[in-house]
């Protein structure tokens, strides 16, 4: 996202990988929802929607989903907090991480 510096983006992505973990198979998250990769919640629009838990997911697909989810979290943060560009890096990083996990519930 253009409102985040490259180093902020790198730090957020690295922290999300630590927080979310990485699994190259479909698994159930802590809420029992089907997930894969780096915390990607499977939606009805995803090609993996009808696949069973334990089904392997290609690394390219995992990377693509992570980038899309990260971009969505950054956009959500900016939409909710338009002045976030002026925040200290640590605050930006925490808020995007929270948006990644909470989505629209961040409000």
Coordinates of C-alpha atoms in Angstrom, one line a residue:
X1 CA 0.0 0.0 0.0
X2 CA 1.3 3.4 -0.9
X3 CA 0.6 4.9 2.5
X4 CA 3.0 2.4 4.2
X5 CA 6.7 2.5 3.6
X6 CA 8.5 -0.6 2.2
X7 CA 10.1 -1.3 5.6
X8 CA 6.7 -1.0 7.4
X9 CA 5.1 -3.4 4.9
X10 CA 8.0 -5.9 5.4
X11 CA 7.7 -5.7 9.2
X12 CA 4.0 -6.2 9.2
X13 CA 4.2 -9.2 6.8
X14 CA 6.9 -10.8 8.9
X15 CA 4.9 -10.3 12.1
X16 CA 1.8 -11.7 10.5
X17 CA 3.7 -14.8 9.5
X18 CA 4.8 -15.2 13.1
X19 CA 1.3 -14.5 14.5
X20 CA -0.6 -16.6 12.0
X21 CA 1.9 -19.4 11.3
X22 CA 2.1 -21.1 7.9
X23 CA 0.2 -24.2 6.7
X24 CA 0.3 -25.5 3.2
X25 CA -2.9 -27.5 3.8
X26 CA -6.4 -26.5 4.6
X27 CA -6.9 -26.5 8.4
X28 CA -9.4 -25.4 11.0
X29 CA -8.5 -22.2 12.8
X30 CA -9.1 -21.5 16.5
X31 CA -12.8 -20.8 15.7
X32 CA -13.2 -24.0 13.6
X33 CA -13.2 -22.1 10.3
X34 CA -11.4 -23.5 7.3
X35 CA -8.2 -21.7 6.6
X36 CA -4.9 -22.1 4.8
X37 CA -1.5 -20.5 4.3
X38 CA -0.9 -17.4 6.5
X39 CA -4.3 -17.1 8.1
X40 CA -6.4 -17.0 4.9
X41 CA -10.0 -17.6 5.9
X42 CA -11.6 -19.6 3.0
X43 CA -14.6 -17.7 1.6
X44 CA -17.3 -19.0 -0.7
X45 CA -15.6 -17.2 -3.6
X46 CA -12.3 -19.0 -3.1
X47 CA -11.5 -22.0 -5.3
X48 CA -10.7 -23.9 -2.1
X49 CA -14.2 -23.5 -0.8
X50 CA -15.4 -27.0 -1.4
X51 CA -12.1 -28.7 -0.5
X52 CA -11.6 -30.8 2.6
X53 CA -9.5 -30.1 5.6
X54 CA -6.0 -31.5 4.9
X55 CA -6.1 -30.8 1.2
X56 CA -2.7 -29.3 0.1
X57 CA -2.6 -25.8 -1.3
X58 CA 0.0 -24.6 -3.8
X59 CA 2.6 -22.1 -2.6
X60 CA 1.7 -19.7 -5.4
X61 CA -1.9 -19.7 -4.3
X62 CA -0.9 -19.2 -0.6
X63 CA 1.3 -16.2 -1.6
X64 CA -1.4 -14.7 -3.7
X65 CA -4.0 -15.0 -0.9
X66 CA -1.6 -13.5 1.6
X67 CA -0.9 -10.5 -0.6
X68 CA -4.6 -10.0 -1.2
X69 CA -5.4 -10.3 2.5
X70 CA -2.6 -7.9 3.5
X71 CA -3.7 -5.3 0.9
X72 CA -7.3 -5.6 2.2
X73 CA -6.1 -5.1 5.8
X74 CA -4.1 -2.0 4.8
X75 CA -7.0 -0.6 2.8
X76 CA -9.4 -1.3 5.7
X77 CA -7.1 0.6 8.1
X78 CA -6.9 3.5 5.8
X79 CA -10.7 3.6 5.2
X80 CA -11.4 3.6 8.9
X81 CA -8.6 5.9 9.9
X82 CA -7.9 8.3 7.0
X83 CA -5.2 10.2 9.0
X84 CA -3.2 6.9 9.7
X85 CA -0.4 8.0 7.3
X86 CA 0.8 10.4 10.0
X87 CA 0.9 7.8 12.7
X88 CA 4.2 6.4 14.1
X89 CA 5.3 3.3 12.3
X90 CA 4.6 1.1 15.3
X91 CA 1.0 2.2 15.5
X92 CA 0.5 1.7 11.7
X93 CA 2.0 -1.8 12.0
X94 CA -0.2 -2.8 15.0
X95 CA -3.4 -1.4 13.3
X96 CA -2.8 -3.2 10.0
X97 CA -2.1 -6.4 11.9
X98 CA -5.4 -6.0 13.8
X99 CA -7.2 -5.3 10.6
X100 CA -5.8 -8.5 9.1
X101 CA -7.2 -10.4 12.0
X102 CA -10.5 -8.5 12.6
X103 CA -11.4 -7.3 9.1
X104 CA -14.5 -5.1 9.2
X105 CA -14.8 -5.7 13.0
X106 CA -11.8 -3.4 13.5
X107 CA -14.2 -0.5 14.0

